[in-house]
Amino acid sequence: MLDGTIICGMDRAQETVSSACGCDLMSDVLAFTRSGSVLLTGLTNPQVIRTAEMLDLKGIVFVRDKRPDEHTVRMAQSLGLVLILSPHPLYESCGKLYKAGLEGCREREESDSMRV
């Protein structure tokens, strides 16, 4: 779907996720992303891994074939995160996942609140 390459967490790559967030601003990721989601971003620094850890995210998709350095990959490995490289830009990567039925975090939050 994303024509991606898994570079970390192959053993967890088949796990199901219910929502995703596309963002380069980690403060927005902290404010609007739900636990168990996938983050799509163009940032490749260790702060992205720390943000994913704080939110208990399942994986990170680095768009435009951006590749994190070895230190960042090792951090992700130690946390059991799935890291994927996608050749597509952020907008297109998000669109492909949304078109396939993966909800955005806010959309998922709204549907959860309607069930209460």
mmCIF file of C-alpha atoms in Angstrom:
data_model
loop_
_atom_site.group_PDB
_atom_site.id
_atom_site.type_symbol
_atom_site.label_atom_id
_atom_site.label_comp_id
_atom_site.label_asym_id
_atom_site.label_seq_id
_atom_site.Cartn_x
_atom_site.Cartn_y
_atom_site.Cartn_z
ATOM 1 C CA MET A 1 0.000 0.000 0.000
ATOM 2 C CA LEU A 2 2.761 2.465 0.944
ATOM 3 C CA ASP A 3 5.397 0.685 -1.133
ATOM 4 C CA GLY A 4 7.394 0.855 2.068
ATOM 5 C CA THR A 5 10.413 -0.886 3.474
ATOM 6 C CA ILE A 6 10.364 -2.155 7.047
ATOM 7 C CA ILE A 7 13.677 -1.324 8.707
ATOM 8 C CA CYS A 8 12.805 -2.236 12.296
ATOM 9 C CA GLY A 9 10.209 -4.333 14.130
ATOM 10 C CA MET A 10 9.495 -6.883 11.428
ATOM 11 C CA ASP A 11 8.105 -9.250 14.096
ATOM 12 C CA ARG A 12 5.346 -6.740 14.947
ATOM 13 C CA ALA A 13 4.612 -5.535 11.418
ATOM 14 C CA GLN A 14 1.436 -7.642 11.096
ATOM 15 C CA GLU A 15 -0.271 -6.117 14.138
ATOM 16 C CA THR A 16 -3.545 -4.308 13.521
ATOM 17 C CA VAL A 17 -3.799 -0.549 14.035
ATOM 18 C CA SER A 18 -7.019 1.435 14.090
ATOM 19 C CA SER A 19 -5.834 4.998 13.494
ATOM 20 C CA ALA A 20 -2.994 7.103 12.154
ATOM 21 C CA CYS A 21 -1.637 10.638 12.374
ATOM 22 C CA GLY A 22 0.465 12.506 9.816
ATOM 23 C CA CYS A 23 2.498 15.319 11.337
ATOM 24 C CA ASP A 24 5.995 16.828 11.652
ATOM 25 C CA LEU A 25 5.277 18.875 14.767
ATOM 26 C CA MET A 26 5.786 16.636 17.792
ATOM 27 C CA SER A 27 3.770 18.919 20.085
ATOM 28 C CA ASP A 28 0.754 18.343 17.818
ATOM 29 C CA VAL A 29 1.455 14.613 17.807
ATOM 30 C CA LEU A 30 1.404 14.661 21.619
ATOM 31 C CA ALA A 31 -1.831 16.665 21.634
ATOM 32 C CA PHE A 32 -3.808 14.825 18.973
ATOM 33 C CA THR A 33 -2.500 11.292 18.509
ATOM 34 C CA ARG A 34 -4.004 8.285 20.228
ATOM 35 C CA SER A 35 -2.229 5.377 21.836
ATOM 36 C CA GLY A 36 -1.770 2.435 19.494
ATOM 37 C CA SER A 37 -1.732 4.601 16.358
ATOM 38 C CA VAL A 38 0.809 4.869 13.571
ATOM 39 C CA LEU A 39 2.672 8.144 13.074
ATOM 40 C CA LEU A 40 3.610 9.322 9.586
ATOM 41 C CA THR A 41 6.313 11.987 9.568
ATOM 42 C CA GLY A 42 9.235 13.468 7.690
ATOM 43 C CA LEU A 43 11.275 13.930 10.855
ATOM 44 C CA THR A 44 13.906 11.307 11.594
ATOM 45 C CA ASN A 45 15.450 12.457 14.857
ATOM 46 C CA PRO A 46 15.382 10.625 18.227
ATOM 47 C CA GLN A 47 12.647 12.976 19.465
ATOM 48 C CA VAL A 48 10.213 11.162 17.157
ATOM 49 C CA ILE A 49 11.015 7.872 18.881
ATOM 50 C CA ARG A 50 10.625 9.447 22.340
ATOM 51 C CA THR A 51 7.269 10.903 21.300
ATOM 52 C CA ALA A 52 6.132 7.490 20.041
ATOM 53 C CA GLU A 53 7.225 5.948 23.336
ATOM 54 C CA MET A 54 5.260 8.488 25.381
ATOM 55 C CA LEU A 55 2.094 7.768 23.379
ATOM 56 C CA ASP A 56 2.611 4.014 23.118
ATOM 57 C CA LEU A 57 2.420 4.161 19.324
ATOM 58 C CA LYS A 58 2.730 0.959 17.318
ATOM 59 C CA GLY A 59 4.883 2.279 14.532
ATOM 60 C CA ILE A 60 6.343 5.162 12.575
ATOM 61 C CA VAL A 61 6.320 5.664 8.813
ATOM 62 C CA PHE A 62 9.109 7.944 7.593
ATOM 63 C CA VAL A 63 7.898 9.555 4.368
ATOM 64 C CA ARG A 64 9.868 10.618 1.276
ATOM 65 C CA ASP A 65 12.325 7.771 1.923
ATOM 66 C CA LYS A 66 13.853 9.669 4.801
ATOM 67 C CA ARG A 67 15.987 7.314 6.856
ATOM 68 C CA PRO A 68 16.734 7.755 10.572
ATOM 69 C CA ASP A 69 20.316 7.314 11.754
ATOM 70 C CA GLU A 70 21.470 4.108 13.457
ATOM 71 C CA HIS A 71 21.106 5.560 16.959
ATOM 72 C CA THR A 72 17.444 6.369 16.275
ATOM 73 C CA VAL A 73 16.805 2.910 14.808
ATOM 74 C CA ARG A 74 18.395 1.246 17.863
ATOM 75 C CA MET A 75 16.137 3.320 20.137
ATOM 76 C CA ALA A 76 13.103 2.097 18.193
ATOM 77 C CA GLN A 77 14.327 -1.514 18.353
ATOM 78 C CA SER A 78 14.672 -1.316 22.121
ATOM 79 C CA LEU A 79 11.054 -0.144 22.369
ATOM 80 C CA GLY A 80 9.653 -2.688 19.911
ATOM 81 C CA LEU A 81 8.509 -0.046 17.439
ATOM 82 C CA VAL A 82 7.913 -0.802 13.769
ATOM 83 C CA LEU A 83 9.749 1.610 11.471
ATOM 84 C CA ILE A 84 8.812 1.865 7.796
ATOM 85 C CA LEU A 85 10.301 3.963 5.004
ATOM 86 C CA SER A 86 7.774 5.170 2.435
ATOM 87 C CA PRO A 87 8.863 6.753 -0.860
ATOM 88 C CA HIS A 88 5.686 8.849 -0.961
ATOM 89 C CA PRO A 89 5.283 12.364 0.479
ATOM 90 C CA LEU A 90 3.360 12.809 3.726
ATOM 91 C CA TYR A 91 0.139 13.886 2.019
ATOM 92 C CA GLU A 92 0.083 10.937 -0.360
ATOM 93 C CA SER A 93 1.063 8.408 2.312
ATOM 94 C CA CYS A 94 -1.743 9.594 4.587
ATOM 95 C CA GLY A 95 -4.177 9.540 1.684
ATOM 96 C CA LYS A 96 -3.300 5.972 0.766
ATOM 97 C CA LEU A 97 -3.917 4.769 4.330
ATOM 98 C CA TYR A 98 -7.131 6.770 4.670
ATOM 99 C CA LYS A 99 -8.416 5.473 1.344
ATOM 100 C CA ALA A 100 -7.710 1.942 2.586
ATOM 101 C CA GLY A 101 -9.951 2.570 5.620
ATOM 102 C CA LEU A 102 -7.530 3.624 8.360
ATOM 103 C CA GLU A 103 -9.115 6.444 10.358
ATOM 104 C CA GLY A 104 -7.400 9.588 11.551
ATOM 105 C CA CYS A 105 -6.942 9.978 15.308
ATOM 106 C CA ARG A 106 -9.554 12.730 15.665
ATOM 107 C CA GLU A 107 -12.049 10.802 13.585
ATOM 108 C CA ARG A 108 -11.438 7.725 15.701
ATOM 109 C CA GLU A 109 -11.869 9.794 18.881
ATOM 110 C CA GLU A 110 -15.206 11.190 17.662
ATOM 111 C CA SER A 111 -16.553 7.750 16.757
ATOM 112 C CA ASP A 112 -15.471 6.400 20.169
ATOM 113 C CA SER A 113 -17.291 9.207 21.991
ATOM 114 C CA MET A 114 -20.457 8.507 20.003
ATOM 115 C CA ARG A 115 -20.449 4.913 21.294
ATOM 116 C CA VAL A 116 -20.586 5.999 24.940
#
